[in-house]
Tab-separated table of C-alpha atoms in Angstrom:
chain	number	residue	atom	x	y	z
A	159	MET	CA	0.345	-0.498	0.193
A	160	ARG	CA	2.850	2.255	0.607
A	161	LYS	CA	4.132	2.173	-3.095
A	162	LEU	CA	0.896	2.936	-4.654
A	163	ASP	CA	0.274	6.412	-1.694
A	164	GLY	CA	3.703	7.041	-3.059
A	165	LEU	CA	3.017	6.535	-6.751
A	166	ILE	CA	-0.437	8.648	-6.100
A	167	SER	CA	1.444	11.542	-4.710
A	168	ARG	CA	3.916	11.625	-7.440
A	169	LEU	CA	1.237	11.665	-9.918
A	170	LYS	CA	-0.420	14.674	-8.100
A	171	SER	CA	2.905	16.270	-8.286
A	172	PHE	CA	2.898	15.712	-11.936
A	173	GLU	CA	-0.474	16.743	-12.292
A	174	GLU	CA	0.044	19.950	-10.304
A	175	GLU	CA	3.427	20.950	-12.900
A	176	ILE	CA	2.151	19.765	-15.895
A	177	ILE	CA	0.896	22.805	-17.130
A	178	LYS	CA	3.663	25.023	-16.127
A	179	VAL	CA	6.265	22.503	-18.189
A	180	ILE	CA	4.592	22.588	-21.170
A	181	GLU	CA	4.487	26.613	-21.301
A	182	GLU	CA	7.767	26.758	-20.208
A	183	VAL	CA	8.734	24.615	-23.406
A	184	VAL	CA	6.633	26.487	-25.219
A	185	ARG	CA	8.282	29.921	-24.157
A	186	GLU	CA	11.994	28.653	-24.706
A	187	ASN	CA	10.843	27.310	-27.841
A	188	ASP	CA	8.804	29.824	-29.465
A	189	ASN	CA	10.891	30.212	-32.292
A	190	ILE	CA	9.916	27.042	-33.389
A	191	ILE	CA	6.688	27.155	-33.567
A	192	LEU	CA	6.824	30.017	-35.618
A	193	ASP	CA	9.257	29.202	-38.085
A	194	MET	CA	6.589	25.531	-38.115
A	195	ASN	CA	4.041	28.215	-39.109
A	196	SER	CA	5.665	31.089	-41.248
A	197	GLY	CA	8.290	28.481	-42.790
A	198	ASP	CA	7.348	25.211	-42.988
A	199	GLN	CA	3.543	25.906	-43.493
A	200	LEU	CA	3.419	28.838	-45.427
A	201	PHE	CA	6.383	28.970	-47.060
A	202	GLN	CA	7.344	25.278	-48.065
A	203	LYS	CA	3.985	23.855	-48.445
A	204	GLY	CA	1.796	26.691	-49.089
A	205	ILE	CA	-0.750	25.546	-46.678
A	206	THR	CA	-3.038	26.840	-43.648
A	207	ARG	CA	-3.211	24.892	-40.136
A	208	LYS	CA	-6.102	22.667	-42.034
A	209	GLY	CA	-3.836	21.593	-44.344
A	210	VAL	CA	-5.896	23.490	-47.011
A	211	GLU	CA	-3.504	25.036	-50.247
A	212	ILE	CA	-3.706	28.490	-49.819
A	213	ALA	CA	-3.796	28.897	-53.674
A	214	SER	CA	-7.299	27.558	-53.100
A	215	PHE	CA	-8.878	30.805	-52.083
A	216	ALA	CA	-7.049	33.018	-54.252
A	217	PRO	CA	-3.922	31.804	-56.630
A	218	TYR	CA	-1.029	34.012	-57.914
A	219	ALA	CA	-2.337	36.220	-60.401
A	220	PRO	CA	-0.254	35.914	-63.965
A	221	ARG	CA	1.538	39.126	-63.331
A	222	THR	CA	2.398	38.257	-59.605
A	223	ILE	CA	4.132	35.008	-60.695
A	224	GLU	CA	6.281	37.055	-62.979
A	225	ILE	CA	7.251	39.204	-60.647
A	226	LYS	CA	8.117	36.430	-57.703
A	227	LYS	CA	10.083	34.456	-61.256
A	228	LEU	CA	12.262	37.644	-61.273
A	229	LYS	CA	12.729	37.704	-57.732
A	230	GLY	CA	13.437	33.881	-57.726
A	231	GLN	CA	10.814	32.977	-55.281
A	232	PRO	CA	8.659	30.151	-55.510
A	233	THR	CA	5.395	30.568	-57.654
A	234	SER	CA	4.024	26.750	-57.380
A	235	ARG	CA	2.150	27.588	-54.028
A	236	VAL	CA	1.197	31.009	-52.268
A	237	THR	CA	3.318	31.618	-49.399
A	238	LEU	CA	2.332	34.814	-48.601
A	239	ARG	CA	6.096	35.984	-48.415
A	240	ASP	CA	7.443	38.453	-50.178
A	241	GLU	CA	9.789	40.897	-48.150
A	242	GLY	CA	8.921	38.752	-45.348
A	243	ASP	CA	7.222	41.503	-42.840
A	244	PHE	CA	4.279	39.429	-42.889
A	245	HIS	CA	6.180	36.244	-41.210
A	246	ARG	CA	8.365	38.130	-39.342
A	247	SER	CA	5.810	39.602	-37.269
A	248	PHE	CA	4.417	36.260	-36.379
A	249	TYR	CA	4.394	36.113	-32.350
A	250	ILE	CA	2.687	33.862	-29.801
A	251	GLU	CA	-0.111	35.196	-27.399
A	252	TYR	CA	-0.425	33.311	-23.921
A	253	GLN	CA	-3.501	32.489	-23.140
A	254	ALA	CA	-4.658	30.755	-19.593
A	255	ASP	CA	-5.583	27.707	-21.596
A	256	GLY	CA	-2.967	27.947	-24.258
A	257	PHE	CA	-1.605	30.062	-26.648
A	258	GLN	CA	-2.364	31.546	-30.381
A	259	ILE	CA	0.296	32.490	-33.221
A	260	LYS	CA	-0.952	35.889	-34.099
A	261	ALA	CA	0.852	38.803	-36.562
A	262	SER	CA	1.583	42.032	-36.401
A	263	ASP	CA	2.255	43.234	-40.068
A	264	TRP	CA	0.263	45.962	-41.358
A	265	LYS	CA	-1.050	43.384	-43.744
A	266	THR	CA	-2.529	40.695	-41.287
A	267	GLY	CA	-6.137	41.842	-41.653
A	268	TYR	CA	-5.972	41.874	-45.362
A	269	LEU	CA	-4.333	38.804	-45.910
A	270	MET	CA	-7.003	36.715	-43.176
A	271	PHE	CA	-9.652	38.231	-45.378
A	272	GLY	CA	-8.428	37.387	-48.353
A	273	TYR	CA	-6.754	33.733	-47.209
A	274	GLY	CA	-9.018	33.028	-43.937
A	275	ASP	CA	-7.792	33.242	-40.402
A	276	GLU	CA	-6.354	29.706	-40.532
A	277	ILE	CA	-3.060	30.597	-41.542
A	278	LEU	CA	-2.112	31.407	-38.333
A	279	GLY	CA	-1.895	28.570	-36.333
A	280	LEU	CA	0.001	24.906	-36.495
A	281	THR	CA	-1.182	21.790	-38.556
A	282	ASP	CA	-2.054	18.643	-36.720
A	283	ASP	CA	0.853	17.342	-37.785
A	284	ASN	CA	3.257	20.213	-36.806
A	285	PHE	CA	1.351	20.288	-33.393
A	286	HIS	CA	2.199	16.532	-32.717
A	287	GLU	CA	5.788	16.684	-33.766
A	288	PHE	CA	6.286	19.706	-31.416
A	289	ALA	CA	4.659	18.038	-28.865
A	290	VAL	CA	6.552	14.724	-29.267
A	291	ASP	CA	10.154	16.229	-29.644
A	292	TYR	CA	9.590	19.278	-27.492
A	293	VAL	CA	7.401	18.985	-24.569
A	294	LYS	CA	7.048	14.991	-24.763
A	295	PRO	CA	10.688	14.897	-23.317
A	296	ALA	CA	10.230	17.704	-20.827
A	297	LEU	CA	7.107	15.934	-19.194
A	298	THR	CA	9.320	12.385	-19.054
A	299	GLU	CA	12.283	14.335	-17.440
A	300	LEU	CA	9.952	15.833	-14.987
A	301	LEU	CA	8.053	12.493	-14.118
A	302	LYS	CA	11.718	11.325	-13.516
A	303	LYS	CA	12.536	13.994	-10.950
A	304	LEU	CA	9.022	13.335	-8.829
């Protein structure tokens, strides 16, 4: 019975600390999260957090394709990156029950109107990858300490 009481005590301590540890991991690795959104999803794949191709909302106009080719930028997908101001303006807003990716660039409202608010946020795959690669090791370490 003593072992079971000890286990219950450890699990209660784990439960009390879990949210703090997750928030700490997110804060320490916010650059990874933001890059997953701007670099991987938008620039590399041209998709929203729901996995929908951004071009399906509004593909590049022929003139935009010409300009992007001259700049050496991708034309096979909508990346929402011309000079990079929008992507560089991404930041994380923390809430009691999680976080939300936001952008402060002046074009944000315009882009969200044209392409949907789902351009900000992680896909399920990227969220899972972050959880496995960053959150899980921190929680495992916490459990070992208790």
